[in-house]
XYZ file of C-alpha atoms in Angstrom:
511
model
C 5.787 20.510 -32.044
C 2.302 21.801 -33.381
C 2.603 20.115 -36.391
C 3.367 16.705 -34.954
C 0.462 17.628 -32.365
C -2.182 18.623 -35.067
C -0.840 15.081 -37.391
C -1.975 13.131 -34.324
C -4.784 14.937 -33.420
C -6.137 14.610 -37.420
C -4.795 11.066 -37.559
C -6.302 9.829 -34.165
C -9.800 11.448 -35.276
C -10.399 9.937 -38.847
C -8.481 6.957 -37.311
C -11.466 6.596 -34.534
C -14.363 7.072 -37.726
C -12.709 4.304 -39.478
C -12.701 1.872 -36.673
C -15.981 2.640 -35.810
C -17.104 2.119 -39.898
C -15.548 -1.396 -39.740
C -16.844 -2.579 -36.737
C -20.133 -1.223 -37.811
C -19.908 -2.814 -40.921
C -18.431 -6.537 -39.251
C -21.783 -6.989 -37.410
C -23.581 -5.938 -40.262
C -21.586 -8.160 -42.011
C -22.019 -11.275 -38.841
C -25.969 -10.800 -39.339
C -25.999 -10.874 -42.960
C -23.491 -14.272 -43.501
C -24.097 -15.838 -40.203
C -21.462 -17.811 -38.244
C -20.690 -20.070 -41.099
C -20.482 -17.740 -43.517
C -18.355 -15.091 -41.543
C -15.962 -18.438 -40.973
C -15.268 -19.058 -44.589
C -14.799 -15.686 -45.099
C -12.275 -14.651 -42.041
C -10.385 -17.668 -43.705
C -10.159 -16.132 -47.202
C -9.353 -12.863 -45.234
C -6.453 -14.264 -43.656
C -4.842 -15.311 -46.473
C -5.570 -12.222 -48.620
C -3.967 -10.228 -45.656
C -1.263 -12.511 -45.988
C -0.780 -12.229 -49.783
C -0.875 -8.012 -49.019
C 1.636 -7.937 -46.223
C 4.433 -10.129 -48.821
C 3.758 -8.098 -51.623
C 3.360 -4.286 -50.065
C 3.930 -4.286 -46.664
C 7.336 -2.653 -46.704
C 7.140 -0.915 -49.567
C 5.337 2.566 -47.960
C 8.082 2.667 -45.047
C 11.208 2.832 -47.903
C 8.928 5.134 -50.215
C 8.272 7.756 -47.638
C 11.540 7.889 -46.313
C 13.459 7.904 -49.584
C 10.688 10.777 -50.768
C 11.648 13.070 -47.149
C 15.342 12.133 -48.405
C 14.863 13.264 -51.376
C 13.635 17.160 -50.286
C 13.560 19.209 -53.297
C 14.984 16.494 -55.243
C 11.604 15.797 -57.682
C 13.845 13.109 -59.739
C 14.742 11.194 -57.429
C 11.555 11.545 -55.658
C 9.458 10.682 -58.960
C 12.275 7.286 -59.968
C 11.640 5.565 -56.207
C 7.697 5.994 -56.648
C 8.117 4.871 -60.476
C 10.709 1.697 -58.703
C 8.082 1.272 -56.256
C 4.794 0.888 -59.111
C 6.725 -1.344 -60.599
C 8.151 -3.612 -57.932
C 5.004 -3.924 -56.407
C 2.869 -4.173 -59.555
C 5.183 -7.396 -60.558
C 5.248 -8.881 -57.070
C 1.465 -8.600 -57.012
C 0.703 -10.381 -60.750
C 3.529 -13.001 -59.514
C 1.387 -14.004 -56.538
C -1.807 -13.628 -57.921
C -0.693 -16.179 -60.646
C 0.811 -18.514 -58.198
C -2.702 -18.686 -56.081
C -4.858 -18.956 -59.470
C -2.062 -21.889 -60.511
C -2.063 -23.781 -57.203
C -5.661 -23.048 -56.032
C -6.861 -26.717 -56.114
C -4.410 -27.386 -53.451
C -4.684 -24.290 -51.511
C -8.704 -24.630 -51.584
C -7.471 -28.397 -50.068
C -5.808 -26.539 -47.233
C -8.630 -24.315 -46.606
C -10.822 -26.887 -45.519
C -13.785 -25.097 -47.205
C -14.008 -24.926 -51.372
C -15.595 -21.590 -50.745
C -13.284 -19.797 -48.947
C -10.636 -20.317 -52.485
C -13.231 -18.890 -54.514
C -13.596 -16.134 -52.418
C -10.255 -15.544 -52.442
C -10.133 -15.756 -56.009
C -12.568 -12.813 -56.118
C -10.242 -10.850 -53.471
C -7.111 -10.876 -55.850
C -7.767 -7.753 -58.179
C -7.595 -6.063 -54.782
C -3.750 -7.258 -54.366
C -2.833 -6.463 -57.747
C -4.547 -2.351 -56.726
C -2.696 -2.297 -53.517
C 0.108 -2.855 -55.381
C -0.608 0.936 -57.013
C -1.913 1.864 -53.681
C 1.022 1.051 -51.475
C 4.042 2.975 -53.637
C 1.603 6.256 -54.017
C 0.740 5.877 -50.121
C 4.675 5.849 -49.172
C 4.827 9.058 -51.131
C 2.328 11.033 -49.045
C 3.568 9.910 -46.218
C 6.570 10.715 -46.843
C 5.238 14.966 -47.827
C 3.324 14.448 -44.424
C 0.063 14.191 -46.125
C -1.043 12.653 -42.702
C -4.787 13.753 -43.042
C -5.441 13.102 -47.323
C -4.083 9.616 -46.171
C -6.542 9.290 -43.556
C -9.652 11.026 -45.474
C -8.912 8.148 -48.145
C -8.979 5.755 -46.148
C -12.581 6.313 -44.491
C -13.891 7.026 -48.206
C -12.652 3.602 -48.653
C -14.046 2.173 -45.958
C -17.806 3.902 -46.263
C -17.817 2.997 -49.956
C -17.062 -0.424 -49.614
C -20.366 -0.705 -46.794
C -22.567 1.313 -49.298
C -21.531 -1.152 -52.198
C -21.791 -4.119 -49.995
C -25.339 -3.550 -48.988
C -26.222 -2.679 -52.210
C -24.989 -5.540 -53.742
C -26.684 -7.419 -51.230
C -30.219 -5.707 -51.424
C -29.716 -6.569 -55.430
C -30.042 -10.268 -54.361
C -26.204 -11.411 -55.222
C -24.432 -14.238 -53.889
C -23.334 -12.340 -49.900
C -20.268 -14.527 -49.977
C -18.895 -13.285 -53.405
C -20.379 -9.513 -53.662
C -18.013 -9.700 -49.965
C -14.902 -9.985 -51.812
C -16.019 -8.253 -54.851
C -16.753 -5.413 -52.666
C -13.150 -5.229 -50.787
C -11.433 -5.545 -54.642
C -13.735 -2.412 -55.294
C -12.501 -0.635 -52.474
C -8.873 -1.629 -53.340
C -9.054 -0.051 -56.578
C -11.141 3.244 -55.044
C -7.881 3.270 -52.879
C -5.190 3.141 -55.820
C -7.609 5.648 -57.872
C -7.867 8.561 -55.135
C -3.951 8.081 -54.408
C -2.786 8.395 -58.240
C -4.742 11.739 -58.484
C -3.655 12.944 -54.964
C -0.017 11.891 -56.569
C -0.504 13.472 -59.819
C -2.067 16.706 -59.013
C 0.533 17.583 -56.482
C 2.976 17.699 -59.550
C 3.876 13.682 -59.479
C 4.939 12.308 -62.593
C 6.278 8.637 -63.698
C 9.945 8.547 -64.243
C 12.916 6.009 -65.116
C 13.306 3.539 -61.723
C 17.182 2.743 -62.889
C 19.139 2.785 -60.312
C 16.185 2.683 -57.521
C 15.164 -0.934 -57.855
C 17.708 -2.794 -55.983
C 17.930 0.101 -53.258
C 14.362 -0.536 -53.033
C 14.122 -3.995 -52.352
C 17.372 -4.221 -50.069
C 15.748 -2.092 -48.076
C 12.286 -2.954 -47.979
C 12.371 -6.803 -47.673
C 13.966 -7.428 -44.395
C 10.967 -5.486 -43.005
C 8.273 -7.359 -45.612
C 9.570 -10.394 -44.329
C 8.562 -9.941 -40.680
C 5.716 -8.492 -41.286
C 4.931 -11.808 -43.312
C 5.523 -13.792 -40.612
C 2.434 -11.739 -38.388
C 0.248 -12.199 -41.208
C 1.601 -15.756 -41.677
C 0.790 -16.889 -38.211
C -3.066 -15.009 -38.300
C -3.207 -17.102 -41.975
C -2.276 -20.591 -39.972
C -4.297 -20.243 -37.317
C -6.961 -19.435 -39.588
C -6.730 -22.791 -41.654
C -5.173 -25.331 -38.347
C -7.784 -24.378 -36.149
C -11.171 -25.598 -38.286
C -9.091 -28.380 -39.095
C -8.568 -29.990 -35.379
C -12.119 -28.678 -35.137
C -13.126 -31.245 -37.514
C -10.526 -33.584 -35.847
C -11.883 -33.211 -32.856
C -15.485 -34.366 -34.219
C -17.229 -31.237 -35.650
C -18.674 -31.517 -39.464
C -16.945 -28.641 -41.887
C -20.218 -26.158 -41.330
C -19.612 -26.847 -37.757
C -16.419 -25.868 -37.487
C -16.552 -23.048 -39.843
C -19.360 -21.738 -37.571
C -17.262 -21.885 -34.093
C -14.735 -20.287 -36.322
C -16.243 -18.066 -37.483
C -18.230 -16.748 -34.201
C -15.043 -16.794 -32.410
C -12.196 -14.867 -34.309
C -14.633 -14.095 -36.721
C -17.384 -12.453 -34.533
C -15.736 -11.869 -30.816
C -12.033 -11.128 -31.039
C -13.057 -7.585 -32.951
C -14.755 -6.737 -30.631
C -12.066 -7.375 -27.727
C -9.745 -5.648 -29.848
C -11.819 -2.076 -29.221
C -10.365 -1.161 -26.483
C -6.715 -2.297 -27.581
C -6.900 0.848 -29.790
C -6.097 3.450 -26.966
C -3.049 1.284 -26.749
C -2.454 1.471 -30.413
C -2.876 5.488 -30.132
C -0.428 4.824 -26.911
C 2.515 3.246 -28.927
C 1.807 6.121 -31.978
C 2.098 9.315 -29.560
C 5.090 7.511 -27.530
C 7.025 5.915 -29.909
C 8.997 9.190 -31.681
C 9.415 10.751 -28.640
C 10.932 7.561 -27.271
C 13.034 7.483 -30.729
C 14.206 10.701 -29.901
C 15.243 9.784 -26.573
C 17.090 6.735 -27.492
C 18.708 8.518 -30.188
C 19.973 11.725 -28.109
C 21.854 8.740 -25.511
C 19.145 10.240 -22.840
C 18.403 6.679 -21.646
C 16.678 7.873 -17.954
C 14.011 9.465 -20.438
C 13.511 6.695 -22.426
C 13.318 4.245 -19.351
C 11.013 6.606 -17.848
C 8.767 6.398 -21.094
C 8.532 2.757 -21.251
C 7.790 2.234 -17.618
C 4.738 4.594 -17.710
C 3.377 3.236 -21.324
C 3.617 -0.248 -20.318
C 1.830 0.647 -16.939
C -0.747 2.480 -18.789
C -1.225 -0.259 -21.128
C -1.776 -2.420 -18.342
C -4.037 -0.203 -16.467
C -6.278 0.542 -19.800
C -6.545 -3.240 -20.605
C -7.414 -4.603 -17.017
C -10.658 -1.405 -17.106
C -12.529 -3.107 -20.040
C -11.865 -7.022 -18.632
C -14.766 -7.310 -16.048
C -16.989 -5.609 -18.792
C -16.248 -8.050 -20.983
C -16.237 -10.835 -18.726
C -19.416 -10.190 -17.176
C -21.490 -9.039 -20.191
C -19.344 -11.120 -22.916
C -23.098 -13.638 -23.580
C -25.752 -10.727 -23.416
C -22.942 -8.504 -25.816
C -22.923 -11.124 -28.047
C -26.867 -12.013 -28.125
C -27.216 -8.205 -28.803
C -24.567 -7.229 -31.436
C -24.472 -10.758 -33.127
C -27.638 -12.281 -32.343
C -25.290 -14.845 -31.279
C -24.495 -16.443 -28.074
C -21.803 -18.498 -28.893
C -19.865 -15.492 -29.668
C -20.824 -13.632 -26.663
C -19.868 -16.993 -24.693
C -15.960 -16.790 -26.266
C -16.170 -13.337 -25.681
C -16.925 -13.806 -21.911
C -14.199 -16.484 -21.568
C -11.636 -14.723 -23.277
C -11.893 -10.997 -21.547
C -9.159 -11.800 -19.591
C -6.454 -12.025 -22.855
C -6.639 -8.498 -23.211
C -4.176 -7.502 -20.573
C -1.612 -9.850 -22.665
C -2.399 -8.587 -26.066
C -2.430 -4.739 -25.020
C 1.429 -5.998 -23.172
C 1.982 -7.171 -26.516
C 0.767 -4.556 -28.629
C 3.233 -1.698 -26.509
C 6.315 -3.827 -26.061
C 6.828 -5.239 -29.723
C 6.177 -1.395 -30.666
C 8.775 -0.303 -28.548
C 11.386 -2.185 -30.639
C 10.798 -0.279 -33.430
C 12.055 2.623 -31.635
C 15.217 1.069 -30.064
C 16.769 -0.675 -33.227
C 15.622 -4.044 -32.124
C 13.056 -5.238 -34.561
C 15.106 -8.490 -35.632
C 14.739 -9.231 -31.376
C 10.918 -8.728 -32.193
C 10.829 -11.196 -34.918
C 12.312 -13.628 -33.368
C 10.481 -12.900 -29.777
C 7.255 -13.288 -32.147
C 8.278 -16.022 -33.478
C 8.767 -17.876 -30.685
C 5.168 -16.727 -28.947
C 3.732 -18.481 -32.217
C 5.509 -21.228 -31.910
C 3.820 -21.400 -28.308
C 0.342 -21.010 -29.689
C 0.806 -23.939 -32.134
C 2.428 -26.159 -29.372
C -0.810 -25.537 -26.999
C -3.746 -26.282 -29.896
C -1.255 -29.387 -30.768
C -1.285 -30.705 -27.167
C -4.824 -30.593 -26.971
C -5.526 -31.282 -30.840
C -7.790 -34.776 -29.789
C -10.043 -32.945 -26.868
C -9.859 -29.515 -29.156
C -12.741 -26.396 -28.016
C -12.395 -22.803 -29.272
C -11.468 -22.393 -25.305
C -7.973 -23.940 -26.069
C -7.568 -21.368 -28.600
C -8.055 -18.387 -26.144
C -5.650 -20.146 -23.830
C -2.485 -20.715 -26.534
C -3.003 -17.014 -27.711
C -2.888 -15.896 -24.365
C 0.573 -17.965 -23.600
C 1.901 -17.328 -26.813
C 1.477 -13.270 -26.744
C 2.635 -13.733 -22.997
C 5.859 -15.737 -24.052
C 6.696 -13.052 -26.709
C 5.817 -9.783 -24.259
C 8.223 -11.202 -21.662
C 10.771 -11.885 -24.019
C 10.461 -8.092 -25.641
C 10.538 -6.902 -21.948
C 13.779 -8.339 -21.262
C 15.481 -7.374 -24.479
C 14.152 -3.884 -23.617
C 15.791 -3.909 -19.871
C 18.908 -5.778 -21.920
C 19.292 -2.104 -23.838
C 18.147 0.462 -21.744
C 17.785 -1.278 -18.259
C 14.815 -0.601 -17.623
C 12.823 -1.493 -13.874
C 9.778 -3.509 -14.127
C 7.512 -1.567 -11.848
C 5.224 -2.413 -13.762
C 4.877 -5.833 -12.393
C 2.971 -4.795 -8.741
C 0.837 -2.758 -11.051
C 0.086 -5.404 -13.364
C -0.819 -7.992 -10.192
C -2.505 -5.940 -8.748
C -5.202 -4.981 -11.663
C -5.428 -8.723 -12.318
C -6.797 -9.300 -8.270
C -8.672 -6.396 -8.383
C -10.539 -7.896 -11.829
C -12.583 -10.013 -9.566
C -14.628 -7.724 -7.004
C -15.268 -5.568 -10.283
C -16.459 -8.848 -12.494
C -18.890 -9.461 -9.778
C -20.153 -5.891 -9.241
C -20.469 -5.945 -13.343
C -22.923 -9.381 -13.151
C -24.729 -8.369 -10.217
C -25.521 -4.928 -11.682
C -26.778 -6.236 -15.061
C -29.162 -8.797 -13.189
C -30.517 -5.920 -10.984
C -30.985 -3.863 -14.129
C -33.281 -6.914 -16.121
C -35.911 -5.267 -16.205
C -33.645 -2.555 -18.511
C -33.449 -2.345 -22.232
C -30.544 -4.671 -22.988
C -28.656 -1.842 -24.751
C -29.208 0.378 -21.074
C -28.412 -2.809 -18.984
C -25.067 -3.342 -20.489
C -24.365 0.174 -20.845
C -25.085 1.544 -17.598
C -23.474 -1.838 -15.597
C -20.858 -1.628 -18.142
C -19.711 1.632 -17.587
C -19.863 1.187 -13.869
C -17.223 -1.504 -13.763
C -15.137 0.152 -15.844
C -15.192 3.307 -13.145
C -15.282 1.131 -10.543
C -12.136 -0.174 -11.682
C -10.473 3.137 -12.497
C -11.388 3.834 -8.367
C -9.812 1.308 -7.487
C -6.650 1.944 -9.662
C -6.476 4.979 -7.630
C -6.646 3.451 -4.113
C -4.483 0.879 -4.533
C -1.789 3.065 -5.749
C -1.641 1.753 -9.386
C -2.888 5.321 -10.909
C -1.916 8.217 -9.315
C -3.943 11.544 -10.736
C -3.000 14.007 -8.645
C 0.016 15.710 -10.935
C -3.403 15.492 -14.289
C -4.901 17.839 -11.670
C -2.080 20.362 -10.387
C 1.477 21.073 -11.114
C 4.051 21.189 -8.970
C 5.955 24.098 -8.039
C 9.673 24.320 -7.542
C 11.806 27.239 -6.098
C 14.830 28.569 -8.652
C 17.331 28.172 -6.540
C 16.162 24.947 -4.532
C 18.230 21.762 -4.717
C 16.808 18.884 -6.577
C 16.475 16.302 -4.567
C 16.334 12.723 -5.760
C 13.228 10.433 -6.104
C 13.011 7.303 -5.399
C 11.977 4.886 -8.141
C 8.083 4.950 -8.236
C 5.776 2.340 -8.899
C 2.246 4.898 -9.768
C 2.105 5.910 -13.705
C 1.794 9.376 -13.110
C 4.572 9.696 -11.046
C 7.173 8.090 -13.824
C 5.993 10.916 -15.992
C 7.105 11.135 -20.268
């Protein structure tokens, strides 16, 4: 139990320093490219993610189980990393020759030349990550929770330093971009072969782990394609029925580019206590699930999903009040601080979204997610097609919203289908949405009092307040009980246990 403590504690820290690094870096990044720039390069980024997720993405899950499998067992250990090199070594040179074949088309599809040729420059870092993601799967699978974690924020804090150097040398921003994510790709695959190598890792014959290999680690590639898929879609549609809708190209790759480009990273912040949520619960819930002790389990995903809930609807009037002055600060763009504003309220769906679809994982359902997903993207592209002639970035906030709605109610149900679960979660969930309002207000009448205020102090200090103001609030109305974070309660030895009622407060349905 102190190991698995100390992994999260380690993980959760360097975790937090490489979040803050790349959201650092994206404004950097915003400032340096502008709208139009960032635009043509979230595109390119979308479809390099894309190109990742079918060639890697399952190949670290297989690897780390097959290497805690394998114990003491160095051969077989050493033939599923050597199976793993090579599977994902050929799967990467197949699709980096099938983009450099068809990329007169695919720059078509793109709707801006550029965004191919920056893609074209992002493709070493595939064929790296093909290295990186077998060696990964092996530490992960020895536990090496914090070497995995230390590389990645060396990756990430190289790849700034090289960027703005490359940048302060007067290259093309676009291009020394991509160049500088291949670098960091191969920085990656580099630290990983000597972590591999000098913990007594060696290359050996993959017969007889190739076909293990893939069996296993396809079905999982392949819905993790169809995420990375959607974000790839969404990323090429939507400047498209901008342009539709009567916007020139650098138009639409600007209101592109300062909406998921500039805004949605930033709502995603607070998403990552969630994220931290799902990572503490999920074993625990595994463990439940597994043991038959389905009260436990129940009583797990009631209080996550309330928490989730209650965490999301804290940052909204923030958001909502301060999204154009946010922007104007961080971006030096209002337009992005304008999307931001409008689309606060979508992170009480995507935080639902974020906990349930986790939750799957645990319970053997993650063919239920895909398909649940599935269908909430299939929601997102009916709403931008309905409205495809009188298009705005505002009709993108609202099909996201429905779509990761659709999906969370449909993971919800599949959940209460296996463990039979109650939603009381739903008067919680109500009422943080009502109670949204007063605090928006309080937020927007705060910040005007405080004009006279640094910006940075305005938004801070009015900021802040809402977000307490809410958390008060949680507490009257009963959503957030913290009386039992305070004291613990006391029972005799020999007194009965009597039974509770269901109860609707979070820290009453306790893990």
């Amino acid at each position: 139990m102190k190991f698995v403590l100390k992994a999260v504690l380690s993980v959760t820290f360097f975790t937090a320093i490489d979040r803050i690094l790349g959201f650092v870096f994206k404004i950097y990044l915003s400032r340096e490219l502008g709208a139009v720039g960032m635009g043509v390069y979230q595109v390119a980024l979308s479809v390099f993610f894309l190109l990742l997720t079918v060639t890697t993405s399952g190949l670290p899950l297989i690897v780390s189980k097959k290497t805690a499998q394998s114990g003491q067992n160095g051969k077989t250990m050493h033939g599923t990393v050597s199976a793993a090199l090579l599977v994902g070594l050929a799967s990467a040179v197949l699709v980096c020759l099938v983009v450099v074949l068809l990329q007169k088309p695919l720059g078509k599809m793109m709707a801006s030349p550029e965004s191919m040729t920056l893609l074209l420059f992002m493709l070493p870092g595939v064929l790296f990550s093909g290295v990186y993601a077998a060696l990964r799967g092996n530490l992960w699978g020895k536990q090496k929770y914090t070497t995995m974690s230390i590389i990645e924020v060396v990756e990430q804090t190289l790849r700034i330093l090289l960027t703005v150097l490359l940048f302060m040398l007067g290259f093309n921003k676009l291009k020394m971009t991509a160049v500088s994510l291949s670098a960091s790709c191969a920085v990656t695959a580099l630290l990983c072969a000597v972590c591999y190598f000098s913990g007594k890792g060696k290359l050996a014959s993959p017969k007889g782990e190739i076909v293990p290999l893939l069996r296993s680690s396809v079905p999982i590639t392949c819905v993790r394609a169809a995420s990375s898929a959607v974000s790839s879609v969404i990323a090429i549609v939507v400047p498209f029925i901008l342009m539709k809708a009567g916007n020139t190209r650098e138009q639409a790759m600007y209101l592109f580019g300062a909406s998921v480009g500039m805004a949605l990273p930033l709502l995603y912040l607070p998403v990552t206590v969630v994220g931290s949520l799902a990572y503490v619960m999920i074993p625990t819930l595994s463990k439940a699930y597994g043991s038959g002790n389905l009260s436990s389990a129940r009583r797990q995903i009631e209080t996550a999903v309330t928490l989730s809930i209650v965490v999301a609807a804290l940052f909204v009037p923030a958001f909502a009040a301060l999204g154009l002055p946010v922007g104007k600060l961080v971006y030096d763009n209002v337009d992005a601080g304008r999307f931001l504003s409008h689309a606060a309220w979508l992170l009480i769906p995507v935080s639902l979204e974020n906990i349930v679809s986790s939750m799957l994982n645990s319970l053997d359902l993650e063919k239920r997610g895909f398909v649940n997903y599935m269908i909430g993207s299939a929601v997102i592209f009916a709403v931008l097609g309905m409205f495809c002639r009188n298009f705005s970035v505002d009709v993108l906030i609202y099909a996201l919203g429905a779509g990761w709605t659709i999906s969370s109610i449909l993971d919800l149900l599949a959940i209460k289908k296996r463990v039979g679960i109650r939603f009381t979660f739903i008067m919680p969930l109500v009422l943080s949405c009502l109670l949204v309002l007063p605090a928006t207000l309080l937020v927007k009448t705060l910040f005007s009092l405080l004009g006279s205020l640094p910006h940075l102090l305005a938004i801070a200090i009015s900021g802040g307040i809402g977000c307490v103001f809410m958390l008060v609030l949680s507490v009257v109305f009963g959503i957030l009980d913290v009386s039992l974070f305070f004291k613990k309660k006391t029972q005799k030895p020999n007194a009965k246990k009597k039974a509770k009622k269901p109860c609707k407060s979070i820290a009453k349905t306790t893990l």
